Short mmCIF file of C-alpha atoms and ligand atoms in Angstrom, two decimals:
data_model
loop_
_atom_site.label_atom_id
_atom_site.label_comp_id
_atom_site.label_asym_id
_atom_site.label_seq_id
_atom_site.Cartn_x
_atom_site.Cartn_y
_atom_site.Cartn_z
CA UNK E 1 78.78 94.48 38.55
CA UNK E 2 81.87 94.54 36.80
CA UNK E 3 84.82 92.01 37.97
CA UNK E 4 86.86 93.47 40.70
CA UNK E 5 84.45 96.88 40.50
CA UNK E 6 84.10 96.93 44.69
CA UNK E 7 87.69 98.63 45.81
CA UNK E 8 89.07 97.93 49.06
CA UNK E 9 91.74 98.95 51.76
CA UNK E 10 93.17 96.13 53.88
CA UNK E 11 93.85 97.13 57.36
CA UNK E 12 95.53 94.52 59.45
CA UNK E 13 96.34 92.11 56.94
CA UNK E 14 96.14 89.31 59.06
CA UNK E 15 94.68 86.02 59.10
CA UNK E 16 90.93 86.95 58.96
CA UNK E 17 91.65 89.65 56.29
CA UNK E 18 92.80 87.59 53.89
CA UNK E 19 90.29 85.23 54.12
CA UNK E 20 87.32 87.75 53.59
CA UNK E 21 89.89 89.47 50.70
CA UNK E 22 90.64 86.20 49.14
CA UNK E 23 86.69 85.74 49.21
CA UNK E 24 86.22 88.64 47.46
CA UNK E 25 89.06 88.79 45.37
CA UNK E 26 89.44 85.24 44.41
CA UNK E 27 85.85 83.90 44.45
CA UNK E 28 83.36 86.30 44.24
CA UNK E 29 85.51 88.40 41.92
CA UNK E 30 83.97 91.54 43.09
CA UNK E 31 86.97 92.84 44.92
CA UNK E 32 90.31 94.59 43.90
CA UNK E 33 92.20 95.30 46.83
CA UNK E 34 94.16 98.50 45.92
CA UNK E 35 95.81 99.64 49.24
CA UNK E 36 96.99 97.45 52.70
CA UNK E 37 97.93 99.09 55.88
CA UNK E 38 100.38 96.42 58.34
CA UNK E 39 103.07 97.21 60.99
CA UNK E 40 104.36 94.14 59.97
CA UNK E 41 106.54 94.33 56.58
CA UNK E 42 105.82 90.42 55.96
CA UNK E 43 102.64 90.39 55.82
CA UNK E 44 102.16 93.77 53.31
CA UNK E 45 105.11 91.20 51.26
CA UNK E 46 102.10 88.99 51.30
CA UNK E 47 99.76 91.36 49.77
CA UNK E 48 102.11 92.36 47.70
CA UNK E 49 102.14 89.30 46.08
CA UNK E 50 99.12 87.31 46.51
CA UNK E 51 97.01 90.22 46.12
CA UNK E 52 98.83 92.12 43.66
CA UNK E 53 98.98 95.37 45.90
CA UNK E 54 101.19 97.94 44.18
CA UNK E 55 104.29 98.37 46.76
CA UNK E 56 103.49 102.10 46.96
CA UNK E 57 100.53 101.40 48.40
CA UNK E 58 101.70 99.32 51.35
CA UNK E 59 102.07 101.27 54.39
CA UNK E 60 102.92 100.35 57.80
CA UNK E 61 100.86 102.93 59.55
CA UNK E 62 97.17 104.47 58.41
CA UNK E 63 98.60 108.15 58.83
CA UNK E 64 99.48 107.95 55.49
CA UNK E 65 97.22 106.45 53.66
CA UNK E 66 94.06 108.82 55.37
CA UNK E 67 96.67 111.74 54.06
CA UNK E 68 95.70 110.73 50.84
CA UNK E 69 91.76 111.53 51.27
CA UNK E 70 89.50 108.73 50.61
CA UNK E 71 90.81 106.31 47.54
CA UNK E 72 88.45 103.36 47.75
CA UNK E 73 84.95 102.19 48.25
CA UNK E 74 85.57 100.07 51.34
CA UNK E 75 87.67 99.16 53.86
CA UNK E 76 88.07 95.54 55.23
CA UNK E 77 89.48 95.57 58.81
CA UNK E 78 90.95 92.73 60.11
CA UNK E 79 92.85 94.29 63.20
CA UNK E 80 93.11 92.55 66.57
CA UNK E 81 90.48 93.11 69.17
CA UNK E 82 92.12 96.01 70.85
CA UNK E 83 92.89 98.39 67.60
CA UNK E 84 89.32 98.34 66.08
CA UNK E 85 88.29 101.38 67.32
CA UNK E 86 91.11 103.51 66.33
CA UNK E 87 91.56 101.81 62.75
CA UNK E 88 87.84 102.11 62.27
CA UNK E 89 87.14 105.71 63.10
CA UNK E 90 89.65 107.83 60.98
CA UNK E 91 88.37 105.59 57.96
CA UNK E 92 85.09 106.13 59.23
CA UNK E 93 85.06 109.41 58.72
CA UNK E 94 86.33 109.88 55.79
CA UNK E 95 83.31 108.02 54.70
CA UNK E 96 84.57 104.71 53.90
CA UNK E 97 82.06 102.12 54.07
CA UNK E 98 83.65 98.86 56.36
CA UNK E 99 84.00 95.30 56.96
CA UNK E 100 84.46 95.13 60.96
CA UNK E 101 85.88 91.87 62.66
CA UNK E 102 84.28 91.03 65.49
CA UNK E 103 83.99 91.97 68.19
CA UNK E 104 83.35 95.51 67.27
CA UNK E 105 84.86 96.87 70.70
CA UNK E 106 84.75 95.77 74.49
CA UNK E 107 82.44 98.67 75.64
CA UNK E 108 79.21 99.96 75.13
CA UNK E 109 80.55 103.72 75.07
CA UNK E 110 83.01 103.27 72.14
CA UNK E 111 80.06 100.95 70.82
CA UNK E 112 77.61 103.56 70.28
CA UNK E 113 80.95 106.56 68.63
CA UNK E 114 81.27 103.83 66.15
CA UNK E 115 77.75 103.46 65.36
CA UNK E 116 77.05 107.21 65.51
CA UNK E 117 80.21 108.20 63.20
CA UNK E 118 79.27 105.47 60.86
CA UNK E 119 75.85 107.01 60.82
CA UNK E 120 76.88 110.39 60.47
CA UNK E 121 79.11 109.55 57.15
CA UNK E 122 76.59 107.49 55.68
CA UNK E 123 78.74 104.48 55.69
CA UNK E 124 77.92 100.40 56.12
CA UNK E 125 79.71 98.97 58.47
CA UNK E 126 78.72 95.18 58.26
CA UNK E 127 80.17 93.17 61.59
CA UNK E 128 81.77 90.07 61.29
CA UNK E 129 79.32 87.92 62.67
CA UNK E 130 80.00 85.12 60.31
CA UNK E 131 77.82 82.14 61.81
CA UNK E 132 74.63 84.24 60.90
CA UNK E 133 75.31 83.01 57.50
CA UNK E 134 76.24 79.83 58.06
CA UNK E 135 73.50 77.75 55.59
CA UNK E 136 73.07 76.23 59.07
CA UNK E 137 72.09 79.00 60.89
CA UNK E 138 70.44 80.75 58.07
CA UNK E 139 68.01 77.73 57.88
CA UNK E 140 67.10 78.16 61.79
CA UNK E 141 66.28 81.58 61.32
CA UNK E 142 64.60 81.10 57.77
CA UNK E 143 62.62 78.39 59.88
CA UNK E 144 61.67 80.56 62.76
CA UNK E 145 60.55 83.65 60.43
CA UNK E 146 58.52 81.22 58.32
CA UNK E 147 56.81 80.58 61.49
CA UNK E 148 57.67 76.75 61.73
CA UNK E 149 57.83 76.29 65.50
CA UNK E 150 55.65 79.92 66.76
CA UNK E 151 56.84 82.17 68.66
CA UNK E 152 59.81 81.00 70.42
CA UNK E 153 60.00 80.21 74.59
CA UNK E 154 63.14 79.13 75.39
CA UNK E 155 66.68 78.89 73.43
CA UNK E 156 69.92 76.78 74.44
CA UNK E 157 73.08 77.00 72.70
CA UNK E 158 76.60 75.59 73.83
CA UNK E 159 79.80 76.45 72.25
CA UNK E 160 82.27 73.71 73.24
CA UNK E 161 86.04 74.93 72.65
CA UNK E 162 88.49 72.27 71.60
CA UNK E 163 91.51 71.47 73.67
CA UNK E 164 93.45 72.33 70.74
CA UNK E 165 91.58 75.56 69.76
CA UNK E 166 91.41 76.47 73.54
CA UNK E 167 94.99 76.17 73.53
CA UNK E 168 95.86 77.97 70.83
CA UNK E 169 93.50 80.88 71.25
CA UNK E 170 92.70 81.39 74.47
CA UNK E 171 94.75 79.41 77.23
CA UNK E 172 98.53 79.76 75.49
CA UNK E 173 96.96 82.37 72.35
CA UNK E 174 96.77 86.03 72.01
CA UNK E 175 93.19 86.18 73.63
CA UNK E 176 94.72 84.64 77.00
CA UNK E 177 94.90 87.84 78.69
CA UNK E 178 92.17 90.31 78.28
CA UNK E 179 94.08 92.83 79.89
CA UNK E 180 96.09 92.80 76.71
CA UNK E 181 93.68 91.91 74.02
CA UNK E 182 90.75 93.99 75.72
CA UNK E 183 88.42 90.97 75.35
CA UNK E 184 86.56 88.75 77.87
CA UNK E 185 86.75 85.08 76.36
CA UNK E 186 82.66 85.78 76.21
CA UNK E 187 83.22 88.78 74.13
CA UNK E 188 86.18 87.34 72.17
CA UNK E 189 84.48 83.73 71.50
CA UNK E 190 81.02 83.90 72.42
CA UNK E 191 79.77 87.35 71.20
CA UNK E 192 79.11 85.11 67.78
CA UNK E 193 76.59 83.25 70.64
CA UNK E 194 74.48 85.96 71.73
CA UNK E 195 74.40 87.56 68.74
CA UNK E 196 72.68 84.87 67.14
CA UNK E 197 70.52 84.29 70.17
CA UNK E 198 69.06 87.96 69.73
CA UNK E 199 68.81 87.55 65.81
CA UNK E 200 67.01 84.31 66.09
CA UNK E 201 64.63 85.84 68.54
CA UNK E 202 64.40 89.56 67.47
CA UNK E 203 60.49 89.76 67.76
CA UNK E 204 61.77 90.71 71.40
CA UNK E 205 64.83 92.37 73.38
CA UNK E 206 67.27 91.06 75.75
CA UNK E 207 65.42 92.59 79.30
CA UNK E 208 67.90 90.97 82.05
CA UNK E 209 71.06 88.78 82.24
CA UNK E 210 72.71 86.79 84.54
CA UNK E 211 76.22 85.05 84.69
CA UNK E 212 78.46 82.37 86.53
CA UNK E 213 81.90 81.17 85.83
CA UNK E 214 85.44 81.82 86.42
CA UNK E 215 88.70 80.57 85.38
CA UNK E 216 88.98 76.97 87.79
CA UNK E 217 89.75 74.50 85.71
CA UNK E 218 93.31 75.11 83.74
CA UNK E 219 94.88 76.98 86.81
CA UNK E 220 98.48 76.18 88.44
CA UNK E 221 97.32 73.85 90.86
CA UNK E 222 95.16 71.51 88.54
CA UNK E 223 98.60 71.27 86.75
CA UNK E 224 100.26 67.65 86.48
CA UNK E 225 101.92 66.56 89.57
CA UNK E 226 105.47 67.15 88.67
CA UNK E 227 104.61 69.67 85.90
CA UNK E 228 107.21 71.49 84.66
CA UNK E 229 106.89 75.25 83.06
CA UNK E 230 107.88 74.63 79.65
CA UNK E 231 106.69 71.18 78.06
CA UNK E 232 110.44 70.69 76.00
CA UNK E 233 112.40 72.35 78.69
CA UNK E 234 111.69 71.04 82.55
CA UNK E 235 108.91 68.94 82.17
CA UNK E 236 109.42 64.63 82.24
CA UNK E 237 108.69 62.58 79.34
CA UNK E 238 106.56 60.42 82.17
CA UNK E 239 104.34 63.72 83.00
CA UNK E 240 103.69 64.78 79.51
CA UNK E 241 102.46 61.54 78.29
CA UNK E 242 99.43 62.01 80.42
CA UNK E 243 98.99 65.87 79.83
CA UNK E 244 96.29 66.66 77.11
CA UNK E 245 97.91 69.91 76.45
CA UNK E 246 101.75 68.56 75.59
CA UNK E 247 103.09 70.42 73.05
CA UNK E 248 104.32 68.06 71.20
CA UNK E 249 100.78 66.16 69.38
CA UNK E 250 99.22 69.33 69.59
CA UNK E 251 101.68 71.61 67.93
CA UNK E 252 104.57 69.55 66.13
CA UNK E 253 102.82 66.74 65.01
CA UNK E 254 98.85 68.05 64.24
CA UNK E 255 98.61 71.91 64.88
CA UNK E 256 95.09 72.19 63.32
CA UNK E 257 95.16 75.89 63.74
CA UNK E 258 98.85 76.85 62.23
CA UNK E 259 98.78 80.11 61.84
CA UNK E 260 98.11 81.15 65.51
CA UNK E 261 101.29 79.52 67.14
CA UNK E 262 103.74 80.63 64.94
CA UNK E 263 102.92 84.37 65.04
CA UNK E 264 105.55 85.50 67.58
CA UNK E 265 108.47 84.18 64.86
CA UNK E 266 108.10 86.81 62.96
CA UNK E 267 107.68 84.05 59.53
CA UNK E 268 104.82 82.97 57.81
CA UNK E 269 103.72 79.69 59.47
CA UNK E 270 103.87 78.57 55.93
CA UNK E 271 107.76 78.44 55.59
CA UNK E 272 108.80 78.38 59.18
CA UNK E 273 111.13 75.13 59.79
CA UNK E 274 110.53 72.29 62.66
CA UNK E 275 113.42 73.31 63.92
CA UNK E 276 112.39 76.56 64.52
CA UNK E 277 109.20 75.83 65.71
CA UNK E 278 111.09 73.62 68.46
CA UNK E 279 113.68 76.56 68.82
CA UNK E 280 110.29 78.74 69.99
CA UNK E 281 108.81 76.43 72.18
CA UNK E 282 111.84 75.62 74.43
CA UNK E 283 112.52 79.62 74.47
CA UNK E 284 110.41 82.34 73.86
CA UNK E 285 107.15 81.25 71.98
CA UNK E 286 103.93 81.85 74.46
CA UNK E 287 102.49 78.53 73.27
CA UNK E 288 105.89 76.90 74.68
CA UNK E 289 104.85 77.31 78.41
CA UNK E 290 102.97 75.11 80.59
CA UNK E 291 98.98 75.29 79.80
CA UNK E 292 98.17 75.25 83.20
CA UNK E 293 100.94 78.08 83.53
CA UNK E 294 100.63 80.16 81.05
CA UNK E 295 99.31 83.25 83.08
CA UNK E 296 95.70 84.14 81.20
CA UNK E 297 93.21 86.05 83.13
CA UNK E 298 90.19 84.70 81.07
CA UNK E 299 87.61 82.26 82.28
CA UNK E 300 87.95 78.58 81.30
CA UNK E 301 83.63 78.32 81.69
CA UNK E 302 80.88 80.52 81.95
CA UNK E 303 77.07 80.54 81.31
CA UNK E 304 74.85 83.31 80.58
CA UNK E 305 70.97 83.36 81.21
CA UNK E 306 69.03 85.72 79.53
CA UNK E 307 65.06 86.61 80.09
CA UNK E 308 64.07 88.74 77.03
CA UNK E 309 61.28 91.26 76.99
CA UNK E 310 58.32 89.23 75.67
CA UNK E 311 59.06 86.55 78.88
CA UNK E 312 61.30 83.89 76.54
CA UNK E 313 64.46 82.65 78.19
CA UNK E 314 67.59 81.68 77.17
CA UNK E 315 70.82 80.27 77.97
CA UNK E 316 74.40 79.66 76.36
CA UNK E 317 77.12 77.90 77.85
CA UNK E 318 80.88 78.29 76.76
CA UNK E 319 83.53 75.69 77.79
CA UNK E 320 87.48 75.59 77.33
CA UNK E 321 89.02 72.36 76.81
CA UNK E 322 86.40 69.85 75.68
CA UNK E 323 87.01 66.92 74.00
CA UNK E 324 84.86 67.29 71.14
CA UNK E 325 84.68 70.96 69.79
CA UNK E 326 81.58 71.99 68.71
CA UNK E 327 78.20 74.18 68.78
CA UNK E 328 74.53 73.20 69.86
CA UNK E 329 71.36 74.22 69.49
CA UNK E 330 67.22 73.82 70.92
CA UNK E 331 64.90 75.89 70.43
CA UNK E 332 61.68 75.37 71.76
CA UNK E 333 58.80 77.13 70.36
CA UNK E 334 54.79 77.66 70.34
CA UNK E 335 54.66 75.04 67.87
CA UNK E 336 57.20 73.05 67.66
CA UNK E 337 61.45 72.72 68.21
CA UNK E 338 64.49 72.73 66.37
CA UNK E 339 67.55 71.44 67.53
CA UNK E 340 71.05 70.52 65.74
CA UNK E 341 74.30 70.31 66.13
CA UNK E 342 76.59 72.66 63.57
CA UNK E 343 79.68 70.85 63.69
CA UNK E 344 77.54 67.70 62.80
CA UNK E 345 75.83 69.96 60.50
CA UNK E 346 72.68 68.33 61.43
CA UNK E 347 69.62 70.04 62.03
CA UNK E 348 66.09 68.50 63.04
CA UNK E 349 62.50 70.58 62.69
CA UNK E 350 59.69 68.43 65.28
CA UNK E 351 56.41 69.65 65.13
CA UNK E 352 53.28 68.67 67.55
CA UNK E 353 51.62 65.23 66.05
CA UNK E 354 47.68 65.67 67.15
CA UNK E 355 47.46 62.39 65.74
CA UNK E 356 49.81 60.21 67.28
CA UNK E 357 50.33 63.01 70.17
CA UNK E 358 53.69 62.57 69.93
CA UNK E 359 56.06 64.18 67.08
CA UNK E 360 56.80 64.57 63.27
CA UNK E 361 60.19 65.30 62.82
CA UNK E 362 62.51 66.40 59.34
CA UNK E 363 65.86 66.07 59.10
CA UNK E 364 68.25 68.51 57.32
CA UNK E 365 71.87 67.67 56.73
CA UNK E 366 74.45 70.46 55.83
CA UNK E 367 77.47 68.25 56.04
CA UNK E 368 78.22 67.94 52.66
CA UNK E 369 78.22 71.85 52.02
CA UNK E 370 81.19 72.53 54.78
CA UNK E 371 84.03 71.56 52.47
CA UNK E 372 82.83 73.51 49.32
CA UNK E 373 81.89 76.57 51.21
CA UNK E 374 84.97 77.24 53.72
CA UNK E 375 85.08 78.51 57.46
CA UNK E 376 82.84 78.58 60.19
CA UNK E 377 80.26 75.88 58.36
CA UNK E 378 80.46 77.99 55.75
CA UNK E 379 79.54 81.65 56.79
CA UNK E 380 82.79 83.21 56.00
CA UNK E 381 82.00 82.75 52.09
CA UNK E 382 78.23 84.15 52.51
CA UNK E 383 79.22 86.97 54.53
CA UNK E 384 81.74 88.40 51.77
CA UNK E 385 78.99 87.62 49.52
CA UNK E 386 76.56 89.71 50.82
CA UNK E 387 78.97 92.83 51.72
CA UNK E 388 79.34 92.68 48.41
CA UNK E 389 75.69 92.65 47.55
CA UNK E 390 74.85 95.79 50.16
CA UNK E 391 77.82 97.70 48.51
CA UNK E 392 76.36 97.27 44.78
CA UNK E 393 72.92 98.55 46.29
CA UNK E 394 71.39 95.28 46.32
CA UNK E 395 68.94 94.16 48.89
CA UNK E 396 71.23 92.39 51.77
CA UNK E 397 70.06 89.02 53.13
CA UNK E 398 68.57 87.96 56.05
CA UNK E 399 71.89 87.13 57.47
CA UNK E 400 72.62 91.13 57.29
CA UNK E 401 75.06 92.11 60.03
CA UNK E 402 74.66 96.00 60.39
CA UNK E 403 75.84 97.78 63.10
CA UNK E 404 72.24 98.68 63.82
CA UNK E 405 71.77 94.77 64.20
CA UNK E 406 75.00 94.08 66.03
CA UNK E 407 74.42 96.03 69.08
CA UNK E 408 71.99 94.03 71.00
CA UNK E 409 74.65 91.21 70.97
CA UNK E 410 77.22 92.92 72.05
CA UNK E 411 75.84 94.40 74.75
CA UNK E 412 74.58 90.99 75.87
CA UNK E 413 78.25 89.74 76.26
CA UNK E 414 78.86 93.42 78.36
CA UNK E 415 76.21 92.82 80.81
CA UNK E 416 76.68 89.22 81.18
CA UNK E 417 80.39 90.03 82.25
CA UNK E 418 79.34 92.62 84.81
CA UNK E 419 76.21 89.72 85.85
CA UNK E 420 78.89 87.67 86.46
CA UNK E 421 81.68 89.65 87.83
CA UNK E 422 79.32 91.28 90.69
CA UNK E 423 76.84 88.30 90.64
CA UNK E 424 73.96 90.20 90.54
CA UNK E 425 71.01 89.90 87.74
CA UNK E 426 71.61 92.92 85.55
CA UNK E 427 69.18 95.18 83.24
CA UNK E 428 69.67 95.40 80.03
CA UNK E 429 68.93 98.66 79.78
CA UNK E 430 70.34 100.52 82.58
N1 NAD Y 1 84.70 86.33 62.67
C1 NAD Y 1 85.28 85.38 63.35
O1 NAD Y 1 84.69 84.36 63.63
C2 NAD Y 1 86.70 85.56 63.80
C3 NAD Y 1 87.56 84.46 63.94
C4 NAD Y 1 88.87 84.69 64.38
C5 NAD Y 1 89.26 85.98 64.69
N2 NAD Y 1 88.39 87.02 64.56
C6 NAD Y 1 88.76 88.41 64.85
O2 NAD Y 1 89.48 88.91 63.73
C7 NAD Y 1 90.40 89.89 64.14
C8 NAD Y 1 91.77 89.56 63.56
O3 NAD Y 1 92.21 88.32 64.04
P1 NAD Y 1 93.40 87.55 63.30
O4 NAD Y 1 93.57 86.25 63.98
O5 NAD Y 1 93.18 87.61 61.84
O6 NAD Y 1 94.61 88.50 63.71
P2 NAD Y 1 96.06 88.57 63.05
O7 NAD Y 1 97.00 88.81 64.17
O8 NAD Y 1 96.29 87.40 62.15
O9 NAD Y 1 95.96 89.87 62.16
C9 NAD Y 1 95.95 91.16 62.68
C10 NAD Y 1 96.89 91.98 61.82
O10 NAD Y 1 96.77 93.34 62.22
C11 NAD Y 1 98.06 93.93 62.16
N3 NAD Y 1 98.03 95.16 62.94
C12 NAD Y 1 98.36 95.35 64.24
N4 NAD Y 1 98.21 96.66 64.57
C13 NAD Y 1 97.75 97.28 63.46
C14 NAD Y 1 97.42 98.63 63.17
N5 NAD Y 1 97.47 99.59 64.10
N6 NAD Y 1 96.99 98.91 61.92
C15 NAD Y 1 96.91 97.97 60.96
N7 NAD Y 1 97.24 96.69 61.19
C16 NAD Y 1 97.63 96.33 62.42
C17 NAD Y 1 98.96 92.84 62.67
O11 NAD Y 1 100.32 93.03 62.31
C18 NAD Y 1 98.36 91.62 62.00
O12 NAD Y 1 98.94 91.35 60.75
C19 NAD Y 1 90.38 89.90 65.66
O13 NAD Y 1 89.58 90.97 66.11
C20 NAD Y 1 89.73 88.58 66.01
O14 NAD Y 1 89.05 88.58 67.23
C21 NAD Y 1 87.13 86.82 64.12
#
């Protein structure tokens, strides 16, 4: 393939966006990004110049860009939770093939347009489900289909949010509401979850799912006693030294997720000053207000249970706040387990010892692989790599995210939030 030969449309040339076109662009050299489509003029100034974009083919809407007919091979969408339907089906149908953040949409209706549309145009659309290619993840399921541990019975995962993440995202952060972002902190977080809990056990098919949680935890009354309702504004020195969520370690002093908090400026978090930043939080910045305050409608825990078709089980639970961020994994099999931690990037396969009737057990360490190969322990690099791959006409990997593929995930999350909200067991096929 020649260097830059795949070309691409940005849409929503956000955070995620960039990485994946930076990927591509930068990396792989397989991508040229010829056209970006942003409401918001500083971040098409950033394609512009990082990307080389001409500035004629910037646009601030997609009306006029689909007026033009179809002018490149792909589209990568990075769009915020509630606009990937209607940024993915005009493109759609003009036969673009697509790169589609997750998660794809919040309903099984508009699930199955997307799919059918993107079937109808003969496009790939590859979902965003970056942990699938994670070498961690990819060695579970290269484990599983090698037939290390049989068939498997039962599967735990945990995704344990961060105090800071779970700040910035979901408690103070633009997925704090899903009646404005359209997505259920399951759906926005945790589809990633399911998703791999179908792929890793797709001999079978989700049959019935059940739910519990709520939002209990970071709620007004489990605020500080004298709490105020902006940390730098009405809230004591004496109080905020014993709040985990004070604003001022977590967003002046470390901020390990910068370019969520600084959003609602207007400025690339890149040249905004401390002064500013300050200047937001005592005003108008979201991420300013009092955590236990700061009016989300999304669940701070939940756990899913899941019996699949063939009998196996399986369970996930998903916590804001937690000390030590991070996702697990056991899987316990016919023949044997794995279990690992990602964050720890360890990974153990035990097998049945007839002779010591007890255990054999290898270790596998992916530690040293997370710097070198970028986000999400390393799954944003291998995704890009194999959309890529599936547009040259190459055989895609086993990490392969089609639509086809992405559904049974997806619909998880769905019925798990109905499980829960009417606490009932739910079907999965209804
Ligand atoms: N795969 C993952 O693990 C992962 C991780 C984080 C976020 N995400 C998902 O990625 C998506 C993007 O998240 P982000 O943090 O990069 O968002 P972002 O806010 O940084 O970027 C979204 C961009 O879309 C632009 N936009 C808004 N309306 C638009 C429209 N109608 N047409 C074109 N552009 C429009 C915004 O101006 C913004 O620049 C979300 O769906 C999110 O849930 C996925």
């Amino acid at each position: 393939m020649k260097i830059g030969a795949i070309t691409a449309v940005v849409v929503g040339c956000g955070d995620r966006a960039c990485v994946y076109a930076e990927e591509g662009v930068f990396s792989l050299k397989k991508i040229k990004v010829v056209a970006a489509v942003d409401p918001d003029e500083n971040r098409l100034k950033y394609m512009r110049e990082h990307f080389g974009v001409p500035a004629k083919m910037c646009f601030t809407g997609q009306d006029e860009l689909l007026a033009m007919g179809k002018i490149a091979d792909c589209v990568i969408n990075g769009t915020m939770d509630q606009y990937h339907k209607q940024t993915a089906i005009p493109f759609l149908e003009q036969g673009y093939h697509m790169l589609l953040e997750k998660p794809i949409v919040n309903n099984e209706a508009d699930l199955m347009e997307i799919k059918r549309i993107a079937d109808e145009h003969g496009c790939i659309l590859m979902t965003c489900h970056v942990l699938r290619f994670a070498p961690f993840y990819r060695k579970i399921k290269e484990t599983i289909l090698a037939g290390a541990i049989g068939k498997p019975i039962s599967i735990q995962t945990s995704e344990r949010v961060g105090y800071a993440h779970s700040s910035m995202s979901y408690i103070r952060g633009k997925w704090r509401k899903e009646s404005e972002c359209g997505s259920s902190l399951l759906l926005a977080k945790c589809c990633h979850d399911l998703d791999l809990l179908c792929w890793l056990n797709n001999s079978t098919v989700p049959d019935e799912v059940s739910s519990f949680g709520g939002r209990d935890f970071i709620t007004p009354e489990n605020a500080p006693d004298g709490a105020g309702t902006r940390c730098l504004t009405d809230c004591s020195e004496e109080v905020r030294r014993n709040c985990i969520f004070d604003v001022t370690p977590m967003y002046l002093n470390n901020c390990l997720l910068p370019w969520y908090p600084w959003q609602c400026t207007g400025k690339d978090y890149r040249e905004i000053s401390d002064e500013e930043k300050i200047d937001s939080l005592k005003t108008y910045n979201p991420h300013g207000v009092c955590a236990f305050k700061a009016g989300g409608d999304i669940v701070d825990h939940q756990v899913v249970s899941i019996k699949f078709a063939n009998s196996s089980t399986a369970v996930h639970t998903m916590v804001l706040g937690c000390a030590k961020p991070g996702r697990s994994i056991w899987i316990s099999g016919t023949r044997g387990e794995i279990e690992g931690r990602a964050d720890d990037g360890i990974l153990f396969l035990r097998n049945y010892d007839r002779k010591t009737s007890a255990y054999t057990e290898q270790k596998f360490d992916f530690c040293e692989l997370y710097g070198e190969t970028g986000g999400h322990f390393g799954g944003d690099k291998g995704l890009m790599a194999d959309f890529c791959d599936v547009l040259a006409g190459k055989t895609p990997s086993v990490s392969y995210t089609s639509i086809e593929d992405s559904i049974n995930g997806h619909v998880l999350v769905y019925r798990a939030d109905e499980a829960m909200q009417k606490g009932t067991v739910v079907k999965f096929v209804e």
